[in-house]
Coordinates of C-alpha atoms in Angstrom, one line a residue:
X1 CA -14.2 19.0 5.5
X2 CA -15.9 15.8 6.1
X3 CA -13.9 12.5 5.1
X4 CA -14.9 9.1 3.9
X5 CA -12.7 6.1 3.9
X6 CA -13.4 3.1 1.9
X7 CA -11.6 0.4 3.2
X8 CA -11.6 1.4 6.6
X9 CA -10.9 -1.9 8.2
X10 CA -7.5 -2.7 6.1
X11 CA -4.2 -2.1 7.1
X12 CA -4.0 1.4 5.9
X13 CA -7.5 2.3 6.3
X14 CA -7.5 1.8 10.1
X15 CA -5.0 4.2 10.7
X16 CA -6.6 6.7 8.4
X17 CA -9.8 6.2 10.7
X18 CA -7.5 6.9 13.7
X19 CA -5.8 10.3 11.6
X20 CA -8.9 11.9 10.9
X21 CA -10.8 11.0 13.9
X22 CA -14.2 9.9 15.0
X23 CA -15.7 12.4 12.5
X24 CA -15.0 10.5 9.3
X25 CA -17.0 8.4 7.5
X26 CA -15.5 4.9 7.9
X27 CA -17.0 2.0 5.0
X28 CA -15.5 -1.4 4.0
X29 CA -17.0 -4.2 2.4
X30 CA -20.0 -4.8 4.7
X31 CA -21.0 -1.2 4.0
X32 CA -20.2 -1.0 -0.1
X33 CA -18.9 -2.5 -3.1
X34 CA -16.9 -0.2 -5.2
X35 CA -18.1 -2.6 -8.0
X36 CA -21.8 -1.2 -7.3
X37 CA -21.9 1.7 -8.6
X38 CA -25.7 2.6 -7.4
X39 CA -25.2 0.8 -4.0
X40 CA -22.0 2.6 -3.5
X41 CA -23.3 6.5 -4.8
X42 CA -26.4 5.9 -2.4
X43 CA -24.5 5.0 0.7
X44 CA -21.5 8.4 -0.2
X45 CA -25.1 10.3 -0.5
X46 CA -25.7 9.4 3.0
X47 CA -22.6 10.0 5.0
X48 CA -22.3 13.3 2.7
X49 CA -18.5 13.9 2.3
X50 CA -16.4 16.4 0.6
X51 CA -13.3 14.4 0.6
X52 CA -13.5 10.2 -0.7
X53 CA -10.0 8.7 0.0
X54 CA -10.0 4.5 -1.3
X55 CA -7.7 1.9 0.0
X56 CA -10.1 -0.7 -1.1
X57 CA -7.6 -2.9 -3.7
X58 CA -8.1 -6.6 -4.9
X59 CA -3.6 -7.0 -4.1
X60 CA -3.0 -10.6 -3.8
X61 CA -0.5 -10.5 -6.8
X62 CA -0.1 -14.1 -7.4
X63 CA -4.1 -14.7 -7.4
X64 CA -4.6 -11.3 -9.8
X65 CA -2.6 -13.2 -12.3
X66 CA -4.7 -16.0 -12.3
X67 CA -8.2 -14.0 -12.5
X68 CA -7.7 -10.9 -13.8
X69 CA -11.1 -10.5 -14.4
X70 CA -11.6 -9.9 -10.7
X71 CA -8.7 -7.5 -10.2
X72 CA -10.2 -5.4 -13.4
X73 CA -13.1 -5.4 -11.5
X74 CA -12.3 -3.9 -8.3
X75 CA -8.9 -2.2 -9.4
X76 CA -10.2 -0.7 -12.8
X77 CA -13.6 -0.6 -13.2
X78 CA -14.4 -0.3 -9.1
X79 CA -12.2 3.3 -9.4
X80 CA -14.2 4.2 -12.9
X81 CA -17.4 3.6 -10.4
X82 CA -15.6 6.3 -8.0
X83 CA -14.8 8.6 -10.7
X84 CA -18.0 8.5 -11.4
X85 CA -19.4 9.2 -8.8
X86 CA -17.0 12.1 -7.4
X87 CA -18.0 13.6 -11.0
X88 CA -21.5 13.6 -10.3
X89 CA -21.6 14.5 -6.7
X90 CA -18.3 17.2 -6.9
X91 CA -15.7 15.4 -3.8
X92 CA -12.0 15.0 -4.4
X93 CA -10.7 11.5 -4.8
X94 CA -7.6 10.2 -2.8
X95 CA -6.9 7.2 -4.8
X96 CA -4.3 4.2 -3.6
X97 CA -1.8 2.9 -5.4
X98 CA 1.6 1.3 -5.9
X99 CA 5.1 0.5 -6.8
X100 CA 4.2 -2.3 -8.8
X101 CA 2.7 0.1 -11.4
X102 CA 6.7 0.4 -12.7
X103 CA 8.7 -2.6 -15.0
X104 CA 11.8 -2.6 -11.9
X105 CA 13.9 -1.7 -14.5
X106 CA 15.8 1.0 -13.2
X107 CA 18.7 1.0 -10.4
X108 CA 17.4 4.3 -8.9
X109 CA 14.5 5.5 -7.3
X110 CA 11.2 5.6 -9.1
X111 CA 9.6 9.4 -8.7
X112 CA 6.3 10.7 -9.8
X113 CA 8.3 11.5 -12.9
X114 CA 8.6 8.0 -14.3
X115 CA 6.3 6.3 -17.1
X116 CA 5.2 3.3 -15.5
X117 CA 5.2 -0.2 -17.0
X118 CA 3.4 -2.8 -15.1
X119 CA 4.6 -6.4 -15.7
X120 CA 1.6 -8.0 -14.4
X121 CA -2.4 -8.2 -14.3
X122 CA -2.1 -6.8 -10.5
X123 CA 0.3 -3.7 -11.7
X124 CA -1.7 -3.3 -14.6
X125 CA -5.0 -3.5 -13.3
X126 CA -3.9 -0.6 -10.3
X127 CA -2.4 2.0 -13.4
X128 CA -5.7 1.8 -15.1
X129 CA -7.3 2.7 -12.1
X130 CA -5.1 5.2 -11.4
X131 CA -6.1 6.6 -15.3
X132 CA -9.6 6.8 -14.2
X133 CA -8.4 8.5 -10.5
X134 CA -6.9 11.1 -12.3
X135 CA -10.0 12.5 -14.3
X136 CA -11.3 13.9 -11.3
X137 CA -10.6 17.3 -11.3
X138 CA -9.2 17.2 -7.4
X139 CA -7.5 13.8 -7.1
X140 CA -4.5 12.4 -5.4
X141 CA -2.7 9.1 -6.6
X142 CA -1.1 8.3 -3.5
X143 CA 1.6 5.4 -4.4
X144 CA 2.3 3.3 -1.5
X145 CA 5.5 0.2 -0.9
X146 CA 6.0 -2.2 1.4
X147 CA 3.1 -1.7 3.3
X148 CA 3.3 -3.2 7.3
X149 CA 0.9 -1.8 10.2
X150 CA -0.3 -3.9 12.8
X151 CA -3.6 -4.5 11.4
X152 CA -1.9 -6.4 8.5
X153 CA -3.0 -6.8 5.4
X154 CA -6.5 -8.6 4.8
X155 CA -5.6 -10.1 1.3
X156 CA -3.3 -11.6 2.8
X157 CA -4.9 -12.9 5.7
X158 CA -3.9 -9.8 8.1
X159 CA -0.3 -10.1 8.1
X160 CA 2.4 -8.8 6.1
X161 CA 5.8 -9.2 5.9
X162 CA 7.3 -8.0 9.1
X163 CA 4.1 -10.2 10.8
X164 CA 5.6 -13.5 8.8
X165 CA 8.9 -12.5 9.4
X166 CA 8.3 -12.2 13.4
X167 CA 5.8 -15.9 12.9
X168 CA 8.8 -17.4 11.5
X169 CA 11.0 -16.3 14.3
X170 CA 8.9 -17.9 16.9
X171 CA 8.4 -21.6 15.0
X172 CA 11.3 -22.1 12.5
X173 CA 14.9 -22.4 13.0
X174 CA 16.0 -20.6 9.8
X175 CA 14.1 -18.9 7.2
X176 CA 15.4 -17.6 3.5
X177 CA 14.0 -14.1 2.4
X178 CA 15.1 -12.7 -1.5
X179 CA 18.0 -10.5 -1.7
X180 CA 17.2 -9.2 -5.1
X181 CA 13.9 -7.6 -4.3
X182 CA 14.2 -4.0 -3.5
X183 CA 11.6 -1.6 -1.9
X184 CA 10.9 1.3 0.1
X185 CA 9.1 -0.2 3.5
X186 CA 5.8 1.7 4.3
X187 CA 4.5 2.4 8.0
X188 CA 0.9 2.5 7.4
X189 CA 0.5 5.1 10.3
X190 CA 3.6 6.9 8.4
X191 CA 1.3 6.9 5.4
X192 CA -1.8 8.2 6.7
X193 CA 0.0 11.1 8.7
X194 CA 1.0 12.5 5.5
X195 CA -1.8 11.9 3.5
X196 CA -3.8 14.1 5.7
X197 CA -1.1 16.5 5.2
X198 CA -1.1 16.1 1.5
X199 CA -4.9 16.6 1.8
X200 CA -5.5 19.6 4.5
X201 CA -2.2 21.6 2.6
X202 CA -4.5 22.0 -0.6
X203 CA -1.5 20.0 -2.5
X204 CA -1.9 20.7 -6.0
X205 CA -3.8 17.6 -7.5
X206 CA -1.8 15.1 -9.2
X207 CA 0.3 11.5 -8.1
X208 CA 2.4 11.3 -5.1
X209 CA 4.9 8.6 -4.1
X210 CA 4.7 8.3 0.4
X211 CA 6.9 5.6 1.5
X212 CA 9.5 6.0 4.7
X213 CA 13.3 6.9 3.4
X214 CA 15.4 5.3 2.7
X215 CA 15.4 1.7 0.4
X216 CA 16.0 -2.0 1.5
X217 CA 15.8 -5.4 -0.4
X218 CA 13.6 -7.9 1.8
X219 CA 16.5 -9.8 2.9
X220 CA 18.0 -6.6 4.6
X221 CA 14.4 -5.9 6.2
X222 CA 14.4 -9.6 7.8
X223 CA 17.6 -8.9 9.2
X224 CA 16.8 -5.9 10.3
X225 CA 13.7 -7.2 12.2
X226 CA 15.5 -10.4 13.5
X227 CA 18.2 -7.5 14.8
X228 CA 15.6 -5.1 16.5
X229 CA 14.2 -8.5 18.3
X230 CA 16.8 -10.5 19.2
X231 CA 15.4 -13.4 17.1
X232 CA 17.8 -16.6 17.5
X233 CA 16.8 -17.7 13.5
X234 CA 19.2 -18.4 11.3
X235 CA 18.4 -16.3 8.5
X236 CA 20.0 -18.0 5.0
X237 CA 22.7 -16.9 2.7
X238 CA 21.7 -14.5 0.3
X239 CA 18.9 -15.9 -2.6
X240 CA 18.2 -14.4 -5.9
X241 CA 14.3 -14.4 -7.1
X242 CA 13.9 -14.5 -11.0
X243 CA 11.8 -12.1 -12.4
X244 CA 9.7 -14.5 -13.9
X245 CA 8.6 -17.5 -11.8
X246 CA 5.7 -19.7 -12.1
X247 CA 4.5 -17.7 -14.7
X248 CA 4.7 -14.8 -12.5
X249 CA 6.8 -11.3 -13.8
X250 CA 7.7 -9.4 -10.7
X251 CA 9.2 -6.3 -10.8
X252 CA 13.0 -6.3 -8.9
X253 CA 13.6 -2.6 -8.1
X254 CA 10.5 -0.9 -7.3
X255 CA 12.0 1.8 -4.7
X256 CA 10.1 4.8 -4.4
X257 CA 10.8 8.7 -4.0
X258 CA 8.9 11.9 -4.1
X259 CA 9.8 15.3 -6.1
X260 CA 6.8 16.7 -4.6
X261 CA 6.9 16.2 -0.5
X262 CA 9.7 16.1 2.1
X263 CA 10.5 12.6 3.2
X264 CA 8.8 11.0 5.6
X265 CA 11.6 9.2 9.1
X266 CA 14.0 6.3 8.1
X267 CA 12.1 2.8 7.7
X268 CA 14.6 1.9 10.1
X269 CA 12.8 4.4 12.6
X270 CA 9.7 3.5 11.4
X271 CA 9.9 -0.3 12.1
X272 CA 11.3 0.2 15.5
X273 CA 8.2 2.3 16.5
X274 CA 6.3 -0.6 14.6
X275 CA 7.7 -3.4 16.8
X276 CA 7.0 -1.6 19.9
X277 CA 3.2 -1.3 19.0
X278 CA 3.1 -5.1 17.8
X279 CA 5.2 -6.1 21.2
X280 CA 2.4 -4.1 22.9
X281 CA -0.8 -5.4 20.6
X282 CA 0.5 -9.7 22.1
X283 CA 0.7 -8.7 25.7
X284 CA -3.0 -7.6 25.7
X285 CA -3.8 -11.3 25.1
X286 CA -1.0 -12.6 27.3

């Protein structure tokens, strides 16, 4: 079964790269466009694979709603390319997704169960490509949360939370974090683990929610990571976040579990292990 991984040098990519090994076909933006379709079939032709999992997201939620145009096109129409092309060349698709495909509406988990509702041009522009994901005859809609590895996220200038979080510990004094917000915190080497597994067990096709166990608002998750460090901040008094903020809908409760697969550890487990690879990951350039 050979594997190719588009997005490769993201957060989650890079420890998909490390999951399946040197044999996999590794492409990120210097290598194709999902948004070029004949650009991107020639260069799946060469590499040859059997299997086409794609991190490859435009995820910057705030700058989605101000050009949706661009998150259509590498959300929507860059899957619909994929589709495509798995049609015409017979792979199976492992297709990324998220939380932010549901409204936030409920108080309890969301499972693969749930009609999403996306409340914004990011959420919205991920379930349509999910729609397209899904008309390939072997696909997996893999819905991630929370996502933190050490590569960070590139949207987002490689960090993510837990990276801001440990920034803000080393040049602020105190820091406020919403206590409103709830969601099920990812380890991106968590995530690809069982994604090979969902792969390699021949898991009937179909959407899947991965996130650790276990559920958190982002207030609790700075806590917990000024906790694990011994961080001196000061970290505020509980804040609300509205829904709707600078013209911006955000989902509140977006937690995530899955009817289909066993859990994966606590987050609380998760981000410990996490820590210890960051920790590690400074002293190189100490």
């Amino acid at each position: 079964m050979k594997i190719a991984i588009i997005g490769a040098r993201g957060q989650l990519g890079r420890e998909l790269v490390k999951v399946f090994g040197p044999g996999c076909a590794a492409l990120d933006i210097e290598d194709v466009d999902i948004r070029e379709p004949v650009g991107l079939r020639r260069a799946l032709e060469r590499c040859g694979p059997s299997v086409l999992i794609n991190t490859a997201a435009y995820h910057n939620v705030p700058e989605c709603e101000k050009d949706p145009g661009r998150a259509f096109a590498v959300n929507a129409i860059g899957v619909k390319n994929l589709r495509d092309i798995c049609l015409a060349l017979d792979l199976a698709l492992v297709h990324i997704s998220t939380d932010y495909v549901f409204d936030g509406q409920k108080s309890v988990p969301y499972t693969e169960e749930d009609v999403p509702n996306p409340l914004n041009a990011y959420g919205v522009s991920k379930l349509a490509g999910e729609f397209f994901a899904r008309q390939v005859p072997i696909h997996y809609v893999v819905r991630l949360a929370g996502l933190f590895g050490v590569a960070g996220s590139a949207a987002k200038g490689g960090t993510n939370f837990v990276k801001l979080m440990l920034e803000a510990a080393r040049t602020k004094d105190r820091v406020a974090v919403s206590s409103n917000i709830f969601s099920s915190p990812t380890y991106a080497p968590d995530a690809a683990v069982r994604i090979r597994e969902i792969i390699e067990a021949g898991s009937p096709p179909g959407v899947y929610h991965v996130t650790n166990d276990g559920a958190c608002s982002w207030h609790d998750f700075a806590a917990e990571i000024f906790r694990r460090t011994g961080a001196a901040i000061k970290l505020d008094e509980r804040i609300e976040t509205p829904e709707l903020e600078s013209g911006l809908r955000r989902p509140l409760y977006t937690v995530l579990r899955s009817l289909k697969i066993r859990p994966m550890r606590a987050w609380q487990e998760a981000l410990g292990e996490y820590l210890s690879e960051e920790d590690a990951a400074l002293k190189k350039f100490e």
